[in-house]
Coordinates of C-alpha atoms and ligand atoms in Angstrom, one line a residue:
X18 CA -17.6 55.9 44.8
X19 CA -19.0 53.4 42.0
X20 CA -16.0 53.7 40.0
X21 CA -13.9 52.3 42.9
X22 CA -15.8 49.5 43.4
X23 CA -16.6 48.5 40.7
X24 CA -12.2 48.5 40.0
X25 CA -12.3 46.4 43.7
X26 CA -14.4 44.1 41.5
X27 CA -12.5 43.7 38.9
X28 CA -9.5 43.5 40.7
X29 CA -10.8 40.7 43.4
X30 CA -12.4 38.7 39.9
X31 CA -9.3 38.8 38.8
X32 CA -7.7 35.7 39.7
X33 CA -10.7 33.6 38.8
X34 CA -10.5 34.6 35.0
X35 CA -6.9 33.7 35.1
X36 CA -7.9 30.2 36.2
X37 CA -10.5 29.7 34.3
X38 CA -8.3 30.8 31.0
X39 CA -5.6 28.1 32.4
X40 CA -8.0 25.3 33.4
X41 CA -9.3 26.1 29.5
X42 CA -5.6 25.4 28.0
X43 CA -4.6 22.5 30.3
X44 CA -8.1 21.4 28.5
X45 CA -6.8 21.8 25.1
X46 CA -3.8 20.4 25.8
X47 CA -3.8 17.3 23.4
X48 CA -3.1 14.4 25.2
X49 CA 0.6 12.9 24.2
X50 CA -0.4 9.1 25.0
X51 CA -3.6 9.4 23.0
X52 CA -2.2 7.4 20.2
X53 CA -0.3 5.0 22.0
X54 CA -1.2 2.0 24.3
X55 CA 2.2 0.9 26.0
X56 CA 2.0 -2.0 28.1
X57 CA 3.9 -4.1 30.6
X58 CA 1.9 -6.0 33.2
X59 CA 0.1 -8.1 31.0
X60 CA -3.6 -9.7 32.2
X61 CA -4.8 -13.8 31.4
X62 CA -6.1 -14.2 28.6
X63 CA -10.3 -15.4 29.1
X64 CA -10.5 -19.1 29.1
X65 CA -12.3 -19.7 26.4
X66 CA -9.2 -18.3 24.2
X67 CA -6.4 -19.5 26.2
X68 CA -5.8 -22.8 23.9
X69 CA -5.4 -21.3 20.6
X70 CA -3.4 -18.4 22.0
X71 CA -0.9 -20.0 23.9
X72 CA -0.6 -22.3 20.6
X73 CA 1.5 -19.1 19.2
X74 CA 5.2 -19.1 20.2
X75 CA 7.8 -16.6 18.4
X76 CA 9.6 -20.5 18.0
X77 CA 7.0 -22.2 15.8
X78 CA 6.7 -18.7 13.8
X79 CA 11.1 -18.4 12.9
X80 CA 10.7 -22.5 12.4
X81 CA 8.1 -22.3 9.4
X82 CA 10.1 -18.9 8.8
X83 CA 13.9 -20.9 8.0
X84 CA 12.1 -23.2 5.6
X85 CA 10.4 -20.2 3.7
X86 CA 12.8 -17.9 3.5
X87 CA 15.5 -20.5 2.6
X88 CA 17.6 -20.1 -0.2
X89 CA 16.1 -22.9 -1.9
X90 CA 13.0 -21.0 -2.4
X91 CA 14.6 -18.2 -4.4
X92 CA 13.2 -15.2 -2.6
X93 CA 9.4 -16.6 -3.8
X94 CA 9.3 -14.5 -6.6
X95 CA 5.7 -14.4 -8.3
X96 CA 4.7 -17.4 -10.6
X97 CA 8.5 -18.6 -9.5
X98 CA 8.9 -22.3 -8.4
X99 CA 10.2 -20.5 -5.1
X100 CA 7.1 -19.3 -4.4
X101 CA 4.9 -22.1 -5.5
X102 CA 6.7 -24.6 -3.3
X103 CA 6.3 -22.2 -0.4
X104 CA 2.2 -21.9 -1.4
X105 CA 2.2 -25.5 -1.2
X106 CA 4.0 -26.1 2.1
X107 CA 1.2 -23.3 3.9
X108 CA -1.5 -25.6 2.0
X109 CA 0.1 -28.6 3.5
X110 CA 0.4 -27.1 6.9
X111 CA -3.2 -25.9 6.6
X112 CA -4.4 -29.2 5.8
X113 CA -3.2 -30.6 8.8
X114 CA -4.2 -28.4 11.3
X115 CA -7.6 -29.1 9.6
X116 CA -8.3 -25.6 8.3
X117 CA -10.9 -25.9 5.3
X118 CA -9.9 -25.3 1.7
X119 CA -11.2 -21.8 0.3
X120 CA -9.7 -21.9 -3.0
X121 CA -11.0 -23.0 -6.3
X122 CA -12.7 -26.4 -7.0
X123 CA -10.3 -28.5 -8.3
X124 CA -10.6 -29.8 -12.2
X125 CA -10.9 -33.2 -12.3
X126 CA -8.9 -35.1 -13.5
X127 CA -10.4 -36.5 -17.7
X128 CA -9.6 -40.3 -17.0
X129 CA -11.6 -41.4 -19.8
X130 CA -10.4 -44.9 -19.7
X131 CA -12.3 -44.6 -16.1
X132 CA -15.1 -42.8 -17.7
X133 CA -15.7 -45.4 -20.4
X134 CA -16.2 -47.9 -17.5
X135 CA -18.9 -45.5 -15.9
X136 CA -20.6 -45.7 -19.4
X137 CA -19.1 -42.3 -20.7
X138 CA -20.5 -39.9 -17.2
X139 CA -18.0 -37.2 -16.9
X140 CA -16.5 -37.6 -13.7
X141 CA -18.3 -35.5 -10.5
X142 CA -16.8 -32.3 -9.7
X143 CA -13.4 -32.1 -8.7
X144 CA -13.1 -30.8 -4.9
X145 CA -12.0 -26.9 -3.4
X146 CA -8.4 -26.7 -2.8
X147 CA -6.5 -24.4 -0.9
X148 CA -5.0 -22.5 -3.9
X149 CA -6.8 -19.0 -5.5
X150 CA -5.3 -19.3 -9.5
X151 CA -5.0 -16.3 -11.0
X152 CA -3.5 -15.9 -14.5
X153 CA -1.2 -12.9 -14.6
X154 CA 0.9 -11.1 -17.6
X155 CA 4.6 -11.3 -17.5
X156 CA 6.1 -8.6 -19.7
X157 CA 9.6 -9.9 -20.8
X158 CA 10.6 -7.2 -22.8
X159 CA 9.5 -3.4 -24.2
X160 CA 10.7 -1.2 -27.0
X161 CA 8.7 2.0 -28.0
X162 CA 9.0 5.6 -29.5
X163 CA 6.4 8.0 -29.5
X164 CA 5.5 10.7 -32.7
X165 CA 4.5 14.4 -31.3
X166 CA 2.5 16.3 -34.9
X167 CA 1.2 19.3 -35.0
X168 CA -0.8 20.4 -38.2
X169 CA -2.9 23.8 -39.3
X170 CA -3.8 23.4 -42.7
X171 CA -0.7 23.1 -45.1
X172 CA 1.3 23.6 -42.4
X173 CA 2.8 20.4 -41.0
X174 CA 5.4 20.0 -37.7
X175 CA 6.8 16.7 -36.7
X176 CA 9.1 14.9 -33.7
X177 CA 9.7 11.6 -32.4
X178 CA 10.9 10.3 -29.0
X179 CA 12.9 7.1 -27.7
X180 CA 11.0 5.3 -24.3
X181 CA 13.7 5.2 -21.6
X182 CA 15.5 8.1 -22.7
X183 CA 12.6 11.3 -23.6
X184 CA 10.2 9.2 -21.4
X185 CA 9.8 5.8 -19.7
X186 CA 5.9 3.7 -19.5
X187 CA 5.8 0.6 -18.0
X188 CA 3.1 -0.8 -20.8
X189 CA 1.5 -4.1 -20.2
X190 CA 1.4 -5.1 -23.7
X191 CA 2.0 -4.0 -27.2
X192 CA -0.4 -1.2 -27.6
X193 CA -0.6 2.1 -29.9
X194 CA -2.0 5.2 -28.0
X195 CA -2.6 8.0 -31.0
X196 CA -4.4 11.2 -29.5
X197 CA -5.2 14.4 -28.9
X198 CA -3.3 16.4 -26.2
X199 CA -4.3 18.8 -23.2
X200 CA -1.9 20.8 -20.8
X201 CA -3.8 20.9 -17.2
X202 CA -1.3 22.7 -15.0
X203 CA -0.8 20.5 -11.6
X204 CA -3.9 18.7 -12.7
X205 CA -5.5 20.1 -9.4
X206 CA -9.1 20.6 -8.7
X207 CA -9.1 22.4 -5.0
X208 CA -12.3 24.1 -3.9
X209 CA -11.4 25.6 -0.9
X210 CA -9.2 28.1 -3.5
X211 CA -11.7 28.1 -6.2
X212 CA -8.7 26.3 -8.3
X213 CA -9.7 24.0 -10.6
X214 CA -7.1 23.3 -13.4
X215 CA -10.0 21.1 -15.1
X216 CA -12.9 23.8 -15.7
X217 CA -14.0 23.6 -19.4
X218 CA -11.4 21.4 -20.4
X219 CA -12.4 18.5 -22.3
X220 CA -10.4 15.6 -21.5
X221 CA -11.6 12.6 -22.7
X222 CA -9.6 10.6 -25.1
X223 CA -7.5 12.9 -24.7
X224 CA -3.1 12.3 -23.0
X225 CA -3.8 14.9 -20.1
X226 CA -0.2 16.1 -19.5
X227 CA 0.5 17.5 -16.0
X228 CA 3.7 18.1 -14.0
X229 CA 4.0 16.7 -10.4
X230 CA 2.8 17.9 -7.1
X231 CA 1.6 21.2 -7.0
X232 CA 2.1 24.8 -6.9
X233 CA 4.2 26.4 -4.7
X234 CA 6.5 24.2 -3.9
X235 CA 8.9 25.5 -1.0
X236 CA 7.0 28.3 -1.4
X237 CA 6.2 29.6 2.9
X238 CA 4.0 31.9 1.3
X239 CA 1.6 29.6 -1.1
X240 CA -1.4 29.0 0.0
X241 CA -0.4 25.4 -0.6
X242 CA 1.6 25.5 2.1
X243 CA -0.6 27.0 5.0
X244 CA -2.7 24.7 6.8
X245 CA -5.0 21.8 6.0
X246 CA -3.7 22.5 2.2
X247 CA 0.0 21.7 3.3
X248 CA -1.0 18.9 5.1
X249 CA -2.6 17.4 1.6
X250 CA -0.2 18.7 -1.0
X251 CA 2.8 18.9 1.0
X252 CA 2.8 16.8 4.5
X253 CA 5.7 17.1 6.3
X254 CA 6.0 13.7 6.9
X255 CA 5.6 11.6 3.9
X256 CA 4.0 8.1 4.7
X257 CA 5.4 5.1 5.4
X258 CA 5.3 4.0 2.0
X259 CA 4.4 5.5 -1.4
X260 CA 0.6 5.8 -1.9
X261 CA -1.3 3.6 -4.8
X262 CA -1.5 5.7 -7.6
X263 CA -5.2 4.4 -8.2
X264 CA -6.3 6.5 -5.3
X265 CA -4.4 9.5 -5.7
X266 CA -6.8 12.6 -6.8
X267 CA -4.7 13.5 -9.6
X268 CA -4.8 10.2 -11.8
X269 CA -7.7 9.2 -10.3
X270 CA -10.4 12.9 -11.9
X271 CA -8.6 12.0 -15.6
X272 CA -9.2 8.3 -15.3
X273 CA -12.9 9.3 -14.2
X274 CA -12.9 11.3 -17.2
X275 CA -12.2 9.3 -19.5
X276 CA -8.7 10.4 -20.7
X277 CA -6.6 8.0 -22.3
X278 CA -3.1 8.6 -20.1
X279 CA -1.3 10.8 -18.0
X280 CA 1.9 12.4 -19.5
X281 CA 3.6 13.5 -16.0
X282 CA 6.3 16.1 -15.9
X283 CA 8.5 16.1 -13.1
X284 CA 7.5 19.4 -11.1
X285 CA 11.1 19.9 -9.4
X286 CA 13.5 17.8 -11.7
X287 CA 16.4 19.4 -10.1
X288 CA 15.7 18.1 -7.5
X289 CA 14.3 14.5 -8.4
X290 CA 15.8 14.1 -11.7
X291 CA 14.3 14.4 -15.2
X292 CA 13.1 11.2 -17.1
X293 CA 17.2 10.7 -18.8
X294 CA 19.0 11.6 -15.0
X295 CA 16.5 9.0 -13.2
X296 CA 17.5 6.5 -15.9
X297 CA 21.2 6.6 -15.9
X298 CA 20.9 7.0 -11.9
X299 CA 19.6 3.5 -12.0
X300 CA 22.2 2.2 -13.9
X301 CA 24.5 3.9 -11.6
X302 CA 27.0 2.1 -10.0
X303 CA 26.2 2.1 -5.8
X304 CA 29.1 1.5 -3.5
X305 CA 27.3 0.9 -0.7
X306 CA 24.8 -1.8 -2.3
X307 CA 25.7 -4.6 -4.8
X308 CA 24.8 -4.2 -8.3
X309 CA 21.8 -7.1 -9.0
X310 CA 22.0 -7.8 -12.0
X311 CA 18.9 -7.9 -14.3
X312 CA 15.5 -6.4 -13.6
X313 CA 12.7 -7.5 -11.8
X314 CA 10.2 -8.8 -13.3
X315 CA 6.9 -7.0 -14.3
X316 CA 3.8 -8.7 -14.3
X317 CA 0.5 -7.4 -14.1
X318 CA -3.1 -8.2 -14.6
X319 CA -3.9 -10.0 -18.5
X320 CA -5.4 -7.3 -19.7
X321 CA -6.7 -3.2 -19.3
X322 CA -10.4 -4.9 -17.8
X323 CA -8.0 -5.8 -14.9
X324 CA -7.6 -2.3 -14.8
X325 CA -11.4 -1.1 -14.8
X326 CA -12.0 -4.5 -12.6
X327 CA -9.0 -3.6 -10.0
X328 CA -9.4 0.5 -10.2
X329 CA -6.3 0.6 -11.9
X330 CA -5.7 4.3 -13.0
X331 CA -5.1 5.1 -16.8
X332 CA -1.6 4.4 -18.0
X333 CA 0.7 7.0 -16.9
X334 CA 3.9 8.2 -18.9
X335 CA 6.5 9.7 -17.0
X336 CA 8.1 12.7 -19.7
X337 CA 10.7 15.1 -19.9
X338 CA 11.3 18.7 -19.2
X339 CA 12.5 19.0 -22.6
X340 CA 9.9 16.3 -24.2
X341 CA 7.3 18.2 -22.5
X342 CA 8.2 21.5 -24.4
X343 CA 8.8 19.9 -27.6
X344 CA 4.9 19.3 -27.4
X345 CA 4.1 22.4 -26.0
X346 CA 6.4 24.8 -28.5
X347 CA 4.3 23.0 -31.1
X348 CA 2.4 26.3 -29.8
X349 CA 4.7 28.7 -28.7
X350 CA 4.4 27.5 -25.5
X351 CA 7.1 26.4 -22.6
X352 CA 6.5 24.3 -19.1
X353 CA 8.1 27.7 -17.1
X354 CA 6.0 30.4 -18.3
X355 CA 3.3 28.3 -18.0
X356 CA 4.0 27.1 -14.3
X357 CA 5.0 31.1 -13.7
X358 CA 1.8 32.0 -14.7
X359 CA -0.4 29.2 -12.3
X360 CA 2.1 30.3 -9.2
X361 CA 1.9 34.2 -9.4
X362 CA -2.3 33.8 -9.9
X363 CA -2.9 30.5 -8.7
X364 CA -5.7 30.4 -11.5
X365 CA -6.3 28.0 -13.9
X366 CA -4.1 27.7 -17.4
X367 CA -5.1 25.0 -18.9
X368 CA -5.3 24.9 -22.9
X369 CA -6.4 22.3 -25.5
X370 CA -2.9 21.7 -27.9
X371 CA -5.0 22.2 -30.8
X372 CA -3.6 20.5 -34.0
X373 CA -1.3 18.7 -31.9
X374 CA -1.7 14.7 -31.7
X375 CA 0.8 12.4 -30.1
X376 CA 1.2 8.6 -30.7
X377 CA 2.9 6.3 -28.3
X378 CA 3.9 3.1 -29.7
X379 CA 4.7 0.0 -27.2
X380 CA 6.4 -3.3 -28.5
X381 CA 6.2 -5.9 -25.7
X382 CA 7.0 -9.7 -25.3
X383 CA 4.3 -10.9 -23.3
X384 CA 3.6 -14.2 -21.7
X385 CA 1.2 -15.4 -19.3
X386 CA 2.4 -17.1 -16.3
X387 CA 0.1 -18.3 -13.2
X388 CA 0.4 -17.7 -9.6
X389 CA -2.2 -18.4 -6.6
X390 CA -4.0 -17.2 -3.3
X391 CA -3.5 -19.6 -0.6
X392 CA -6.7 -19.4 0.9
X393 CA -8.0 -21.5 4.1
X394 CA -10.8 -20.2 6.8
X395 CA -12.7 -21.7 9.2
X396 CA -16.3 -21.1 9.9
X397 CA -18.4 -19.0 11.8
X398 CA -20.2 -20.7 14.9
X399 CA -23.3 -18.3 14.2
X400 CA -25.6 -19.8 11.5
X401 CA -26.4 -15.8 10.1
X402 CA -23.0 -14.2 10.9
X403 CA -20.8 -17.7 9.6
X404 CA -21.8 -16.0 6.2
X405 CA -19.6 -12.9 6.8
X406 CA -15.8 -13.4 7.1
X407 CA -12.8 -11.8 8.8
X408 CA -9.5 -11.7 6.1
X409 CA -6.7 -12.0 7.8
X410 CA -3.3 -11.6 5.5
X411 CA 0.1 -11.6 4.2
X412 CA 2.1 -11.5 1.4
X413 CA 3.6 -14.6 0.9
X414 CA 5.6 -13.4 -2.5
X415 CA 9.0 -11.5 -2.4
X416 CA 11.8 -9.9 -5.1
X417 CA 12.9 -13.2 -6.0
X418 CA 16.7 -13.6 -6.6
X419 CA 18.6 -11.7 -8.9
X420 CA 21.8 -13.4 -10.5
X421 CA 23.8 -14.6 -7.5
X422 CA 21.9 -12.7 -5.0
X423 CA 18.3 -14.1 -3.5
X424 CA 16.2 -11.5 -1.5
X425 CA 15.0 -14.4 1.3
X426 CA 12.4 -11.6 2.3
X427 CA 12.5 -13.4 5.9
X428 CA 11.1 -10.0 7.7
X429 CA 9.3 -8.9 4.3
X430 CA 6.8 -10.2 4.1
X431 CA 8.1 -14.3 5.7
X432 CA 7.2 -12.9 9.1
X433 CA 3.5 -12.2 8.4
X434 CA 3.1 -15.0 6.2
X435 CA 4.1 -17.1 9.4
X436 CA 1.6 -15.0 11.5
X437 CA -0.7 -15.8 9.6
X438 CA 0.1 -19.7 9.7
X439 CA -0.1 -19.3 13.2
X440 CA -2.9 -17.9 13.9
X441 CA -4.8 -19.9 11.3
X442 CA -3.3 -22.3 13.6
X443 CA -4.7 -21.5 16.7
X444 CA -7.9 -20.8 15.7
X445 CA -7.8 -24.6 14.4
X446 CA -7.0 -26.3 17.9
X447 CA -9.0 -23.3 20.1
X448 CA -12.0 -24.9 20.8
X449 CA -14.1 -22.1 20.8
X450 CA -15.2 -20.4 17.2
X451 CA -15.8 -16.8 16.6
X452 CA -19.7 -16.5 15.3
X453 CA -18.6 -15.0 11.9
X454 CA -16.2 -17.2 9.8
X455 CA -12.5 -16.3 9.3
X456 CA -10.2 -16.7 6.0
X457 CA -6.6 -17.1 6.3
X458 CA -5.2 -15.7 3.4
X459 CA -1.7 -15.5 2.3
X460 CA -1.3 -13.3 -1.1
X461 CA 0.9 -14.0 -3.9
X462 CA 1.8 -10.1 -6.5
X463 CA 1.8 -8.1 -3.6
X464 CA 5.6 -6.7 -5.0
X465 CA 4.1 -6.5 -8.1
X466 CA 1.3 -3.6 -7.6
X467 CA -1.2 -5.7 -4.5
X468 CA -2.3 -8.3 -7.5
X469 CA -3.1 -11.3 -5.5
X470 CA -5.3 -9.0 -2.8
X471 CA -6.7 -7.3 -5.2
X472 CA -8.1 -9.9 -7.0
X473 CA -9.2 -11.1 -3.9
X474 CA -11.2 -8.3 -3.4
X475 CA -12.8 -9.0 -6.5
X476 CA -13.0 -12.7 -5.9
X477 CA -13.7 -12.9 -2.1
X478 CA -14.9 -16.8 -1.1
X479 CA -17.1 -15.6 1.4
X480 CA -19.1 -12.4 -0.2
X481 CA -19.2 -10.3 2.7
X482 CA -15.5 -9.5 4.3
X483 CA -16.6 -7.7 7.7
X484 CA -12.7 -6.9 8.1
X485 CA -9.2 -7.5 7.1
X486 CA -6.0 -7.6 9.1
X487 CA -2.9 -7.2 7.5
X488 CA 0.6 -8.5 8.7
X489 CA 3.3 -6.8 6.9
X490 CA 7.3 -7.1 8.3
X491 CA 6.1 -7.6 11.7
X492 CA 10.0 -9.3 12.9
X493 CA 11.8 -6.5 13.2
X494 CA 13.0 -4.8 16.6
X495 CA 13.3 -1.1 16.6
X496 CA 16.2 0.8 18.5
X497 CA 16.7 3.7 20.5
X498 CA 18.1 5.2 17.2
X499 CA 15.4 3.9 14.5
X500 CA 13.0 4.4 16.8
X501 CA 13.9 8.6 17.1
X502 CA 14.2 8.5 13.2
X503 CA 10.8 6.7 13.1
X504 CA 9.4 9.1 14.9
X505 CA 10.8 12.0 12.6
X506 CA 10.4 10.4 9.5
X507 CA 7.2 7.8 9.2
X508 CA 4.3 10.3 9.7
X509 CA 4.5 9.8 13.9
X510 CA 4.8 12.9 15.5
X511 CA 6.4 11.3 19.3
X512 CA 7.3 14.1 21.9
X513 CA 10.6 13.4 23.8
X514 CA 8.4 13.2 26.7
X515 CA 6.5 9.6 25.0
X516 CA 9.6 8.5 23.4
X517 CA 11.8 8.0 26.6
X518 CA 8.5 6.3 27.8
X519 CA 8.9 3.8 25.2
X520 CA 10.8 0.7 25.1
X521 CA 11.7 0.2 21.8
X522 CA 12.2 -2.9 21.5
X523 CA 8.1 -4.2 22.0
X524 CA 7.4 -1.2 19.7
X525 CA 5.0 -1.7 16.6
X526 CA 2.9 0.9 14.6
X527 CA -0.1 -0.2 14.2
X528 CA -2.9 1.7 11.5
X529 CA -6.5 1.3 11.1
X530 CA -10.3 2.3 9.4
X531 CA -10.8 5.7 11.1
X532 CA -14.1 4.6 10.6
X533 CA -14.5 2.2 12.5
X534 CA -13.7 3.1 15.8
X535 CA -14.2 -0.2 17.5
X536 CA -10.9 -1.3 15.8
X537 CA -9.1 1.0 18.1
X538 CA -10.7 -0.3 21.7
X539 CA -10.5 -3.9 20.4
X540 CA -6.6 -3.2 19.6
X541 CA -6.1 -1.3 23.5
X542 CA -8.3 -4.2 25.1
X543 CA -6.6 -7.1 23.9
X544 CA -3.0 -5.4 24.3
X545 CA -3.6 -6.1 27.6
X546 CA -3.0 -9.3 27.6
X547 CA 0.1 -9.2 25.2
X548 CA 2.4 -5.9 26.4
X549 CA 3.2 -4.3 23.1
X550 CA 4.5 -0.6 23.2
X551 CA 1.8 0.1 20.0
X552 CA 1.0 3.2 18.4
X553 CA -2.3 3.6 17.3
X554 CA -3.3 5.8 14.2
X555 CA -6.6 6.1 12.8
X556 CA -6.5 7.2 9.2
X557 CA -9.5 7.3 6.7
X558 CA -7.4 5.9 4.1
X559 CA -5.9 2.8 3.9
X560 CA -2.3 4.1 3.3
X561 CA 1.0 2.5 3.5
X562 CA 0.7 0.6 0.0
X563 CA 0.5 -3.1 1.6
X564 CA -2.3 -5.7 1.0
X565 CA -5.2 -3.5 3.1
X566 CA -5.1 -0.7 0.7
X567 CA -7.4 -2.9 -2.1
X568 CA -9.7 -3.3 1.1
X569 CA -9.8 0.2 2.1
X570 CA -10.4 0.7 -1.2
X571 CA -13.4 -1.4 -1.4
X572 CA -14.8 0.4 1.7
X573 CA -14.1 -2.7 4.2
X574 CA -13.0 -2.0 7.6
X575 CA -9.1 -2.7 7.5
X576 CA -6.3 -2.4 9.9
X577 CA -2.3 -3.0 9.8
X578 CA 0.8 -4.3 11.7
X579 CA 4.1 -3.2 11.1
X580 CA 7.4 -3.4 13.0
X581 CA 10.8 -2.1 12.2
X582 CA 11.6 -0.8 8.9
X583 CA 15.1 -1.6 8.4
X584 CA 18.1 -1.0 6.5
X585 CA 17.4 -4.8 4.8
X586 CA 14.2 -3.6 3.3
X587 CA 14.1 -4.7 -0.2
X588 CA 17.8 -6.4 0.0
X589 CA 19.2 -10.0 0.1
X590 CA 20.2 -8.8 3.7
X591 CA 16.5 -9.3 5.0
X592 CA 17.4 -12.8 6.7
X593 CA 15.4 -14.9 9.1
X594 CA 18.8 -14.9 11.7
X595 CA 17.6 -11.3 12.0
X596 CA 14.5 -11.6 13.4
X597 CA 12.9 -11.4 17.0
X598 CA 10.9 -14.1 18.1
X599 CA 9.8 -12.4 21.2
X600 CA 8.1 -9.6 19.5
X601 CA 6.6 -12.1 17.0
X602 CA 4.6 -13.8 19.0
X603 CA 3.2 -10.8 20.7
X604 CA 2.6 -9.0 17.4
X605 CA 1.1 -12.4 16.7
X606 CA -0.7 -13.0 19.8
X607 CA -2.4 -9.7 19.5
X608 CA -3.8 -10.1 16.1
X609 CA -5.5 -13.3 17.2
X610 CA -7.5 -12.1 20.1
X611 CA -8.1 -8.8 17.6
X612 CA -9.5 -11.2 15.1
X613 CA -11.6 -13.5 17.4
X614 CA -12.9 -10.3 18.8
X615 CA -13.9 -8.4 15.0
X616 CA -15.5 -12.2 14.3
X617 CA -17.2 -12.3 17.2
X618 CA -19.1 -8.7 17.9
Ligands
ZN18 ZN1 5.9 -6.6 2.7

């Protein structure tokens, strides 16, 4: 009897437990719209922001853009006349709108006749200007060679290598490095696998030879291809733009350990081409694209002090597989067998190459050149908080010209630059000012390695930066095809049902500092006044390879707007006739509203 009762009880409870299970499953299923803010019906902005908001128009933005992306400015290369004209143009507009200068104090002109008339008193301190001047080093040409020696007692071996064939090294000055060599496998420290290739190895003052990537490439069974480790070492979706070397642990660890330089071996030369092939590829004629004569100008910070001040990593020398084997061969080792052992055992096979010394010599012809960030500001209305600033920035420089080819850079990043100008005008015209101050910044040197924004982070106009808003490439619309492609290629998992809801023409990727969730709320709230279809991505690291990265590295909350990445990216075809005034207007207006909230909260 008892058994029957129990059986009846279980049968009668079954539907409930099934229902509960289903409910939990429904609860767990992530909301596909979680990272989107798709707004079509907009609400009017509050009265206090209206004047500024309405002063922002796509037509004005395109008018300014026509000027700075004109052939006359020859692609605004860093430290070129074209860039200087664009900078002067922006500074003039700032002055016109009553935006205060936030650049360097101008050096007073030494007028001896006037000085004598004033009894020899030197003229008063000059007034502040809109330019933050930076002296850079331009490398005009370089040649180099490397020599490895092995000595044990009287026995000696020696081999020489030439730059651009056996190795490539973008040295920023004449220098020579002589040091012992250590091999550290992939140079990985992965505590979850108890795998530390630096354990018991002293790399201080030495060359650190390592393979790129990680063990287990293409091997689904490898722990590096599973779960979180896969996302870390072999992410499905490559980030939008390359990550800066200085923040990648691969280069940060040897830098922090005081190594001299990294000797980087291509992990999969068959896929990416070894040093010689990369060199030849660069020479190969590409039918789809014109051959651009000459090479890009190499501009960097003046000296290695720059490296420590701006958190640069130690030099990286890309060496060919053959050069690596010639060096390891001095001790009867080679890359293939060491790699195999590491892959099989996931244990360290790092070693100091005893008796081996490598010398890398580089002669470079250099000269000093000047460029400038363009900086203006409005003062905050709060007596305390005005000593903090929200920095709104975009890079004004682009790739310049190569022979007859001018890289106008209308989208990259002429669009962001005129965006910053429009927002400056809006804040100048809007009667109500936020509590914190706002700095409007046009960076130089972005294409050369984020030089201008990195310089500003080390030399801020207002000591405390509360947040950074970065606009880079905000003028090109997606279409259905590019949107679908973007969702596959650029780290955006967009399900079919979501894709159907998105209006490609209004689609923009917005990423922000996940350590400051308030930015997400501010963006969603203000998008109700603008009507974009936003993809909102929080990230703990300032990925994306643009000018918000130095702020993120300095632990300053950041946010980054970018619209469609097109075939014209870094091509002479990136011209003003292709931009969308409608899209620009919306993005610039949203950035204005968000900046106000960030500065007023
Ligand atoms: Zn750019």
